[in-house]
Amino acid sequence: MAESVLTFEEARAVVLQHAAGIAGVRVQHVAITGALGRVAAEDLRADRDYPPFRRATRDGYAVRAADLHKIPAALRIVGQIKAGDTFTRSVNAGECTEIMTGAAVPAGADAVVMVEYTRSDGDSVIIEREVSSGENVVPSGAECRRGDVVITRGTRLRAQEIAVATTIGSAQLSVYDKPHVAILSTGDEVVEIDQQPGPVQIRNSNAYSLAVQIERAGSEPVRLPIAPDEKSGLRRLIEYGLSSDLLLLSGGVSMGKYDLVEQVLADLGAEFFFTGVKIQPGKPLVFGKVRGKYFFGLPGNPVSTMVTFQLFARTIMDALAGAAPQSLPFASAQLKSEFKTKTGLTRFLPARLIPDITQPQVEFVPWHGSGDVFAQSKADCLLVVPPDRERIPAGTMVTILPLQ
Ligand code: AMP
Ligand code: MG
């Protein structure tokens, strides 16, 4: 089988290109209370203009701005309007009404003066500041118009979208089904958590870290039994895993004699889009399609598994979930201390953000390589080092990627 090792950017482009061709398939209806994190399967449109009336944004007095050219000015109070009140009379020259936040501004008035800038005087009020027409008033239809698309298909619903959907009265929402993502750990040395590992065995952490990464990203993990480093047992479990929407394998994709994942997939007729990426951690990453299903062969080292899931597999999983493609949420911070590495690979190394409102800093978390889950658990982001950088001086602005 021909090897195809890509740069980070090339591999991302391949994954994004495939993601663009995937649609969420099955659709279901959920109540708004269970819709957080689900992906909208249809466009949602505003049921009326928003705001539906001219909304006062402050407590104070609804006035005609033209009456306040000379300050202070006395205006006669002709009514009081609370949020929810209907006020039928018009405000004429020299008049005003008391008004509360969220109430409809009466006809004739075109601004609201904050109560803080007024003084009451019997039936009148003394206004001590000028206002311009439109001040403290949101015109009806300013936020959106009836019929406007306010949530597009493919949007993953956050608290903000729940607020929008509730505002427009969508008690039931049409969302995509969560894709089922099979997790198949491989390795003769790997044992389940309820087994006592022998002196040279290790516990299957990848199945659990992947399961929570999948769940947190809004899909449905399906954990399969551990596959042996032997072709027929591995093949049987891979075939079983292909009944899910996406298959994630961990381990068995390096260059060792017993790294059989690619061979077995090739025997099943797989097409490989790449068989390695010039990154650390995660260089042996494999991406392909077999029997109509996408798969990733994630390197078995636990940090590689987590990082390659976040950098690549998640994008395909999200596409299967019907979500519109998202860029990786790169950000930047100032490097706290000098960092040295070797050139050739794009690195995604464990790092910690030191929050600061003016200048966040980032510091590298010393690690023992891509098997070091303990270092990774001290990290809250990845320090992204381009393949041509050998030394980054302290104080440099560097790229980071928040960890999931
Ligand atoms: P491999 O990719 O199969 O060459 O494995 C690379 C390293 O990751 C080895 O040290 C494995 O023991 C370890 N490893 C493989 N699978 C798992 C797993 N499911 N959980 C934890 N570590 C693993
Ligand atoms: Mg292995």
Short mmCIF file of C-alpha atoms and ligand atoms in Angstrom, two decimals:
data_model
loop_
_atom_site.label_atom_id
_atom_site.label_comp_id
_atom_site.label_asym_id
_atom_site.label_seq_id
_atom_site.Cartn_x
_atom_site.Cartn_y
_atom_site.Cartn_z
CA MET A 1 0.00 0.00 0.00
CA ALA A 2 1.37 3.43 -0.97
CA GLU A 3 2.22 5.70 1.92
CA SER A 4 0.98 9.26 1.75
CA VAL A 5 2.33 11.57 4.43
CA LEU A 6 0.93 15.11 4.34
CA THR A 7 1.69 18.34 6.11
CA PHE A 8 -0.75 19.50 8.78
CA GLU A 9 -2.38 22.02 6.43
CA GLU A 10 -2.66 19.51 3.59
CA ALA A 11 -4.24 16.91 5.87
CA ARG A 12 -6.72 19.46 7.27
CA ALA A 13 -7.65 20.45 3.73
CA VAL A 14 -8.32 16.80 2.80
CA VAL A 15 -10.50 16.31 5.87
CA LEU A 16 -12.41 19.55 5.26
CA GLN A 17 -12.98 18.61 1.63
CA HIS A 18 -14.54 15.31 2.70
CA ALA A 19 -16.52 17.01 5.48
CA ALA A 20 -18.03 19.38 2.91
CA GLY A 21 -19.48 16.42 1.03
CA ILE A 22 -21.18 14.89 4.09
CA ALA A 23 -24.75 15.67 5.14
CA GLY A 24 -26.47 14.91 8.42
CA VAL A 25 -28.87 12.15 7.59
CA ARG A 26 -31.57 11.18 10.03
CA VAL A 27 -33.77 13.87 11.53
CA GLN A 28 -35.72 13.82 14.78
CA HIS A 29 -37.82 16.24 16.81
CA VAL A 30 -36.83 17.30 20.31
CA ALA A 31 -38.35 19.60 22.90
CA ILE A 32 -36.51 22.86 23.44
CA THR A 33 -35.49 21.65 26.92
CA GLY A 34 -33.48 18.81 25.35
CA ALA A 35 -32.08 20.75 22.42
CA LEU A 36 -28.81 22.07 23.86
CA GLY A 37 -25.86 20.86 21.77
CA ARG A 38 -28.06 19.42 19.02
CA VAL A 39 -27.74 20.53 15.41
CA ALA A 40 -30.66 22.34 13.74
CA ALA A 41 -31.95 20.32 10.79
CA GLU A 42 -33.94 23.19 9.31
CA ASP A 43 -33.77 26.97 9.08
CA LEU A 44 -35.76 28.71 11.80
CA ARG A 45 -37.51 31.94 10.87
CA ALA A 46 -38.77 34.82 12.98
CA ASP A 47 -42.53 34.60 13.57
CA ARG A 48 -42.86 38.42 13.71
CA ASP A 49 -40.69 41.53 13.74
CA TYR A 50 -38.29 41.89 16.69
CA PRO A 51 -38.71 43.87 18.71
CA PRO A 52 -42.43 43.64 17.91
CA PHE A 53 -42.95 47.23 19.16
CA ARG A 54 -40.71 50.24 19.77
CA ARG A 55 -39.01 49.09 22.96
CA ALA A 56 -37.81 51.43 25.71
CA THR A 57 -34.38 50.34 26.94
CA ARG A 58 -34.34 52.52 30.06
CA ASP A 59 -36.62 53.57 32.90
CA GLY A 60 -37.47 57.24 32.50
CA TYR A 61 -39.68 59.48 30.38
CA ALA A 62 -40.87 59.00 26.81
CA VAL A 63 -40.47 62.41 25.14
CA ARG A 64 -40.40 64.23 21.84
CA ALA A 65 -36.71 65.07 21.36
CA ALA A 66 -37.69 68.30 19.59
CA ASP A 67 -39.18 69.56 22.88
CA LEU A 68 -35.75 69.48 24.55
CA HIS A 69 -33.79 71.98 22.52
CA LYS A 70 -33.61 74.20 25.56
CA ILE A 71 -32.50 72.54 28.78
CA PRO A 72 -33.80 72.32 31.45
CA ALA A 73 -37.29 71.84 30.05
CA ALA A 74 -40.56 71.10 31.84
CA LEU A 75 -42.88 68.51 30.25
CA ARG A 76 -46.36 67.58 31.38
CA ILE A 77 -46.74 63.90 32.38
CA VAL A 78 -49.76 62.42 30.63
CA GLY A 79 -49.47 58.80 31.67
CA GLN A 80 -47.40 55.92 32.98
CA ILE A 81 -46.44 52.92 30.82
CA LYS A 82 -45.10 49.71 32.38
CA ALA A 83 -43.74 46.79 30.35
CA GLY A 84 -46.80 44.97 28.99
CA ASP A 85 -49.08 48.05 29.10
CA THR A 86 -51.00 49.23 26.05
CA PHE A 87 -51.12 53.04 25.83
CA THR A 88 -53.48 54.36 23.19
CA ARG A 89 -53.10 58.10 23.48
CA SER A 90 -50.44 60.05 21.58
CA VAL A 91 -47.74 62.21 23.21
CA ASN A 92 -48.14 65.75 21.94
CA ALA A 93 -45.79 68.75 22.03
CA GLY A 94 -44.85 69.68 25.60
CA GLU A 95 -45.95 66.27 26.95
CA CYS A 96 -44.31 63.08 28.07
CA THR A 97 -45.12 59.79 29.80
CA GLU A 98 -43.33 57.90 32.49
CA ILE A 99 -41.99 54.72 30.91
CA MET A 100 -40.30 51.56 32.17
CA THR A 101 -37.68 49.33 30.51
CA GLY A 102 -39.31 46.90 28.08
CA ALA A 103 -42.45 48.99 27.59
CA ALA A 104 -43.74 50.16 24.19
CA VAL A 105 -42.83 53.77 23.44
CA PRO A 106 -46.09 55.67 22.80
CA ALA A 107 -47.00 57.27 19.48
CA GLY A 108 -45.67 60.82 19.21
CA ALA A 109 -42.65 60.16 21.46
CA ASP A 110 -39.31 59.39 19.80
CA ALA A 111 -36.85 59.09 22.68
CA VAL A 112 -36.55 58.08 26.31
CA VAL A 113 -34.76 60.24 28.88
CA MET A 114 -33.25 58.23 31.71
CA VAL A 115 -34.88 58.89 35.08
CA GLU A 116 -31.42 59.81 36.43
CA TYR A 117 -31.48 63.01 34.31
CA THR A 118 -34.85 64.24 35.54
CA ARG A 119 -36.45 65.84 38.54
CA SER A 120 -40.17 65.58 39.29
CA ASP A 121 -42.27 68.67 39.77
CA GLY A 122 -45.92 67.84 40.55
CA ASP A 123 -47.71 66.91 37.30
CA SER A 124 -44.62 67.79 35.32
CA VAL A 125 -41.06 66.62 35.09
CA ILE A 126 -37.96 68.75 34.62
CA ILE A 127 -35.62 67.24 32.05
CA GLU A 128 -32.01 68.21 32.63
CA ARG A 129 -30.31 66.68 29.58
CA GLU A 130 -30.85 66.79 25.87
CA VAL A 131 -31.68 63.62 24.03
CA SER A 132 -31.49 62.88 20.36
CA SER A 133 -34.35 61.32 18.48
CA GLY A 134 -34.19 57.51 18.85
CA GLU A 135 -32.14 57.52 22.05
CA ASN A 136 -32.93 54.59 24.39
CA VAL A 137 -35.49 53.22 21.94
CA VAL A 138 -35.06 50.09 19.78
CA PRO A 139 -37.23 50.54 16.68
CA SER A 140 -39.62 47.68 15.91
CA GLY A 141 -38.06 45.21 13.47
CA ALA A 142 -34.53 46.52 14.16
CA GLU A 143 -33.24 43.15 15.41
CA CYS A 144 -34.91 41.03 12.78
CA ARG A 145 -37.93 41.01 10.47
CA ARG A 146 -40.73 38.48 10.37
CA GLY A 147 -39.62 35.65 8.07
CA ASP A 148 -35.86 36.30 8.49
CA VAL A 149 -33.78 33.17 9.07
CA VAL A 150 -32.54 33.54 12.64
CA ILE A 151 -31.01 30.06 13.07
CA THR A 152 -29.57 28.37 10.01
CA ARG A 153 -29.65 24.64 9.38
CA GLY A 154 -26.37 23.13 10.60
CA THR A 155 -26.06 25.39 13.64
CA ARG A 156 -25.18 23.64 16.88
CA LEU A 157 -27.52 25.04 19.49
CA ARG A 158 -25.90 26.87 22.38
CA ALA A 159 -27.61 28.87 25.12
CA GLN A 160 -27.77 31.82 22.70
CA GLU A 161 -29.69 29.81 20.09
CA ILE A 162 -31.97 28.33 22.76
CA ALA A 163 -32.84 31.94 23.66
CA VAL A 164 -33.57 32.73 20.00
CA ALA A 165 -35.65 29.57 19.45
CA THR A 166 -37.65 30.27 22.58
CA THR A 167 -38.18 33.91 21.58
CA ILE A 168 -39.71 32.86 18.26
CA GLY A 169 -41.86 30.19 19.89
CA SER A 170 -40.13 27.00 18.64
CA ALA A 171 -41.11 24.64 21.45
CA GLN A 172 -40.22 21.61 19.28
CA LEU A 173 -37.13 21.62 17.11
CA SER A 174 -36.13 19.52 14.17
CA VAL A 175 -32.54 18.35 14.79
CA TYR A 176 -30.18 15.79 13.29
CA ASP A 177 -29.69 12.45 14.98
CA LYS A 178 -26.38 12.06 16.77
CA PRO A 179 -23.98 9.98 14.70
CA HIS A 180 -22.81 6.73 16.29
CA VAL A 181 -19.05 6.64 16.53
CA ALA A 182 -17.42 3.25 17.07
CA ILE A 183 -14.24 3.17 19.15
CA LEU A 184 -11.97 0.22 18.56
CA SER A 185 -8.80 0.04 20.64
CA THR A 186 -6.15 -2.35 19.40
CA GLY A 187 -3.13 -3.91 21.08
CA ASP A 188 -2.20 -7.19 22.77
CA GLU A 189 -0.80 -5.21 25.71
CA VAL A 190 -4.03 -3.30 26.30
CA VAL A 191 -6.43 -4.47 29.04
CA GLU A 192 -9.80 -3.17 30.24
CA ILE A 193 -10.11 -1.01 33.31
CA ASP A 194 -11.67 -3.79 35.40
CA GLN A 195 -8.69 -6.08 34.79
CA GLN A 196 -5.45 -6.02 36.77
CA PRO A 197 -2.71 -5.25 34.21
CA GLY A 198 0.32 -7.52 34.15
CA PRO A 199 3.78 -5.93 34.55
CA VAL A 200 4.00 -4.98 30.85
CA GLN A 201 0.34 -4.35 30.16
CA ILE A 202 -1.46 -1.01 30.17
CA ARG A 203 -5.08 -0.05 30.66
CA ASN A 204 -7.28 1.00 27.76
CA SER A 205 -7.47 4.71 28.46
CA ASN A 206 -8.06 5.66 24.81
CA ALA A 207 -11.53 4.15 24.64
CA TYR A 208 -12.61 6.26 27.61
CA SER A 209 -10.94 9.52 26.63
CA LEU A 210 -12.35 9.22 23.10
CA ALA A 211 -15.81 8.37 24.41
CA VAL A 212 -15.92 11.58 26.44
CA GLN A 213 -14.48 13.66 23.62
CA ILE A 214 -17.19 12.28 21.33
CA GLU A 215 -19.93 12.83 23.87
CA ARG A 216 -18.82 16.35 24.70
CA ALA A 217 -18.83 17.18 21.01
CA GLY A 218 -22.44 15.99 20.82
CA SER A 219 -22.19 12.53 19.24
CA GLU A 220 -22.80 9.00 20.50
CA PRO A 221 -19.78 6.82 21.37
CA VAL A 222 -19.98 3.03 20.92
CA ARG A 223 -17.16 1.23 22.72
CA LEU A 224 -16.11 -2.07 21.16
CA PRO A 225 -14.01 -4.82 22.80
CA ILE A 226 -10.21 -4.51 22.52
CA ALA A 227 -8.92 -5.93 19.24
CA PRO A 228 -5.85 -8.19 19.26
CA ASP A 229 -2.73 -7.59 17.15
CA GLU A 230 -3.81 -10.48 14.94
CA LYS A 231 -5.52 -10.17 11.58
CA SER A 232 -8.69 -12.24 11.85
CA GLY A 233 -9.77 -10.96 15.27
CA LEU A 234 -8.99 -7.41 14.21
CA ARG A 235 -10.92 -7.82 10.96
CA ARG A 236 -13.99 -9.16 12.73
CA LEU A 237 -14.12 -6.16 15.09
CA ILE A 238 -13.45 -3.64 12.30
CA GLU A 239 -16.36 -5.11 10.33
CA TYR A 240 -18.52 -4.84 13.41
CA GLY A 241 -17.40 -1.22 13.94
CA LEU A 242 -18.45 -0.38 10.38
CA SER A 243 -22.10 -0.69 11.39
CA SER A 244 -21.63 2.70 13.13
CA ASP A 245 -21.54 6.00 11.22
CA LEU A 246 -17.81 6.56 11.82
CA LEU A 247 -15.06 4.20 12.98
CA LEU A 248 -12.21 5.39 15.18
CA LEU A 249 -9.41 2.91 15.73
CA SER A 250 -6.66 3.51 18.23
CA GLY A 251 -3.21 1.98 17.89
CA GLY A 252 -1.72 -0.34 15.33
CA VAL A 253 -0.98 2.32 12.71
CA SER A 254 2.76 2.80 13.33
CA MET A 255 5.55 1.06 11.43
CA GLY A 256 5.88 -1.96 13.75
CA LYS A 257 5.58 -5.56 12.59
CA TYR A 258 2.32 -5.94 14.54
CA ASP A 259 0.75 -2.70 13.41
CA LEU A 260 -1.87 -4.44 11.30
CA VAL A 261 -4.71 -1.92 11.13
CA GLU A 262 -3.86 -0.57 7.67
CA GLN A 263 -3.32 -4.06 6.24
CA VAL A 264 -6.67 -5.30 7.48
CA LEU A 265 -8.46 -2.20 6.22
CA ALA A 266 -6.72 -2.59 2.84
CA ASP A 267 -7.91 -6.24 2.73
CA LEU A 268 -11.44 -4.94 3.26
CA GLY A 269 -11.02 -2.68 0.22
CA ALA A 270 -10.31 0.61 2.01
CA GLU A 271 -9.39 3.78 0.22
CA PHE A 272 -6.72 5.78 2.10
CA PHE A 273 -6.71 9.58 1.86
CA PHE A 274 -3.54 9.85 3.89
CA THR A 275 -1.44 7.50 6.01
CA GLY A 276 0.56 9.99 8.03
CA VAL A 277 0.74 13.68 8.93
CA LYS A 278 3.88 15.67 9.74
CA ILE A 279 2.73 16.55 13.24
CA GLN A 280 3.71 15.75 16.79
CA PRO A 281 1.91 14.15 18.50
CA GLY A 282 0.07 11.97 16.02
CA LYS A 283 2.36 11.40 13.04
CA PRO A 284 1.05 7.92 12.06
CA LEU A 285 -2.57 9.16 11.69
CA VAL A 286 -4.55 7.39 8.96
CA PHE A 287 -7.74 8.63 7.28
CA GLY A 288 -9.82 6.70 4.79
CA LYS A 289 -13.12 5.19 3.77
CA VAL A 290 -14.22 1.59 3.56
CA ARG A 291 -17.59 0.07 2.70
CA GLY A 292 -19.10 3.56 2.55
CA LYS A 293 -17.90 4.55 6.04
CA TYR A 294 -15.16 6.96 7.02
CA PHE A 295 -12.52 5.76 9.47
CA PHE A 296 -9.53 7.19 11.29
CA GLY A 297 -6.63 5.08 12.48
CA LEU A 298 -5.57 7.18 15.45
CA PRO A 299 -2.09 6.53 16.84
CA GLY A 300 -2.32 4.56 20.11
CA ASN A 301 -0.28 6.82 22.32
CA PRO A 302 -2.94 8.38 24.55
CA VAL A 303 -1.99 12.02 23.94
CA SER A 304 -1.77 11.39 20.18
CA THR A 305 -5.21 9.81 20.25
CA MET A 306 -6.79 12.79 22.00
CA VAL A 307 -5.01 15.42 19.92
CA THR A 308 -5.62 13.78 16.53
CA PHE A 309 -9.27 13.34 17.43
CA GLN A 310 -9.54 17.06 18.09
CA LEU A 311 -7.52 18.13 15.04
CA PHE A 312 -9.05 15.79 12.45
CA ALA A 313 -11.62 13.18 13.44
CA ARG A 314 -13.93 15.65 15.11
CA THR A 315 -14.38 17.54 11.86
CA ILE A 316 -15.75 14.46 10.06
CA MET A 317 -17.85 13.53 13.09
CA ASP A 318 -19.38 17.02 13.20
CA ALA A 319 -20.16 16.83 9.48
CA LEU A 320 -21.94 13.50 10.05
CA ALA A 321 -23.86 15.27 12.81
CA GLY A 322 -25.09 17.76 10.19
CA ALA A 323 -23.09 20.65 11.64
CA ALA A 324 -21.70 23.31 9.31
CA PRO A 325 -17.89 23.01 9.08
CA GLN A 326 -16.00 24.97 11.72
CA SER A 327 -12.40 26.16 11.66
CA LEU A 328 -10.19 25.00 14.50
CA PRO A 329 -10.47 27.69 17.18
CA PHE A 330 -6.88 28.91 17.06
CA ALA A 331 -6.04 31.89 19.24
CA SER A 332 -2.83 33.61 20.27
CA ALA A 333 -0.98 34.34 23.47
CA GLN A 334 2.44 35.54 24.51
CA LEU A 335 5.03 32.85 25.18
CA LYS A 336 6.19 33.03 28.81
CA SER A 337 9.60 31.37 28.49
CA GLU A 338 11.87 30.50 25.60
CA PHE A 339 10.97 27.27 23.80
CA LYS A 340 13.27 25.02 21.76
CA THR A 341 12.39 22.10 19.52
CA LYS A 342 13.42 20.45 16.23
CA THR A 343 12.17 21.44 12.80
CA GLY A 344 10.16 19.27 10.40
CA LEU A 345 6.85 18.73 12.20
CA THR A 346 4.00 21.03 13.22
CA ARG A 347 3.80 20.54 16.96
CA PHE A 348 0.76 20.66 19.22
CA LEU A 349 2.31 20.54 22.64
CA PRO A 350 0.73 20.59 26.08
CA ALA A 351 0.57 24.13 27.43
CA ARG A 352 -1.14 26.21 30.04
CA LEU A 353 -2.75 29.58 29.58
CA ILE A 354 -2.10 32.23 32.20
CA PRO A 355 -5.21 34.39 31.86
CA ASP A 356 -4.86 38.14 31.84
CA ILE A 357 -7.28 40.73 30.51
CA THR A 358 -4.61 42.67 28.62
CA GLN A 359 -2.04 40.05 27.69
CA PRO A 360 -2.67 36.32 28.22
CA GLN A 361 0.52 34.30 28.41
CA VAL A 362 1.13 30.67 27.65
CA GLU A 363 3.65 28.28 29.14
CA PHE A 364 4.76 24.90 27.87
CA VAL A 365 4.02 21.94 30.18
CA PRO A 366 7.11 19.70 30.27
CA TRP A 367 6.18 16.21 29.09
CA HIS A 368 7.63 12.80 28.39
CA GLY A 369 6.19 12.55 24.90
CA SER A 370 2.86 11.46 23.52
CA GLY A 371 2.30 8.72 26.07
CA ASP A 372 2.29 11.23 28.93
CA VAL A 373 -1.38 11.60 29.86
CA PHE A 374 -0.33 13.14 33.17
CA ALA A 375 1.33 16.14 31.51
CA GLN A 376 -1.64 16.48 29.18
CA SER A 377 -4.00 16.67 32.13
CA LYS A 378 -2.04 19.68 33.42
CA ALA A 379 -2.59 21.43 30.08
CA ASP A 380 -5.56 23.53 29.02
CA CYS A 381 -4.36 24.32 25.51
CA LEU A 382 -1.92 23.22 22.86
CA LEU A 383 1.07 25.32 21.93
CA VAL A 384 1.22 25.26 18.13
CA VAL A 385 4.77 25.34 16.78
CA PRO A 386 5.20 25.66 13.00
CA PRO A 387 7.53 23.09 11.37
CA ASP A 388 10.25 25.64 10.60
CA ARG A 389 10.69 26.99 14.15
CA GLU A 390 13.61 25.75 16.22
CA ARG A 391 13.67 28.42 18.91
CA ILE A 392 10.91 30.74 20.03
CA PRO A 393 12.10 33.57 22.29
CA ALA A 394 10.15 34.48 25.42
CA GLY A 395 7.62 37.23 24.73
CA THR A 396 6.81 36.05 21.17
CA MET A 397 3.12 35.91 20.23
CA VAL A 398 2.38 32.26 19.51
CA THR A 399 -0.61 30.31 18.28
CA ILE A 400 -2.55 28.18 20.73
CA LEU A 401 -5.49 25.83 20.43
CA PRO A 402 -7.74 25.49 23.49
CA LEU A 403 -8.16 21.87 24.54
CA GLN A 404 -11.66 20.43 24.39
P1 AMP B 1 0.58 1.79 18.85
O1 AMP B 1 0.00 2.99 18.15
O2 AMP B 1 -0.27 0.59 18.78
O3 AMP B 1 1.98 1.54 18.36
O4 AMP B 1 0.71 2.17 20.38
C1 AMP B 1 1.51 3.26 20.78
C2 AMP B 1 1.56 3.34 22.29
O5 AMP B 1 0.25 3.61 22.77
C3 AMP B 1 2.00 2.07 22.96
O6 AMP B 1 2.79 2.43 24.08
C4 AMP B 1 0.70 1.44 23.40
O7 AMP B 1 0.84 0.59 24.50
C5 AMP B 1 -0.14 2.65 23.74
N1 AMP B 1 -1.56 2.35 23.56
C6 AMP B 1 -2.09 1.73 22.51
N2 AMP B 1 -3.43 1.60 22.66
C7 AMP B 1 -3.73 2.16 23.84
C8 AMP B 1 -4.94 2.33 24.57
N3 AMP B 1 -6.10 1.90 24.08
N4 AMP B 1 -4.90 2.96 25.76
C9 AMP B 1 -3.74 3.41 26.25
N5 AMP B 1 -2.56 3.28 25.61
C10 AMP B 1 -2.55 2.65 24.43
MG MG B 2 -0.21 -1.36 19.20
#
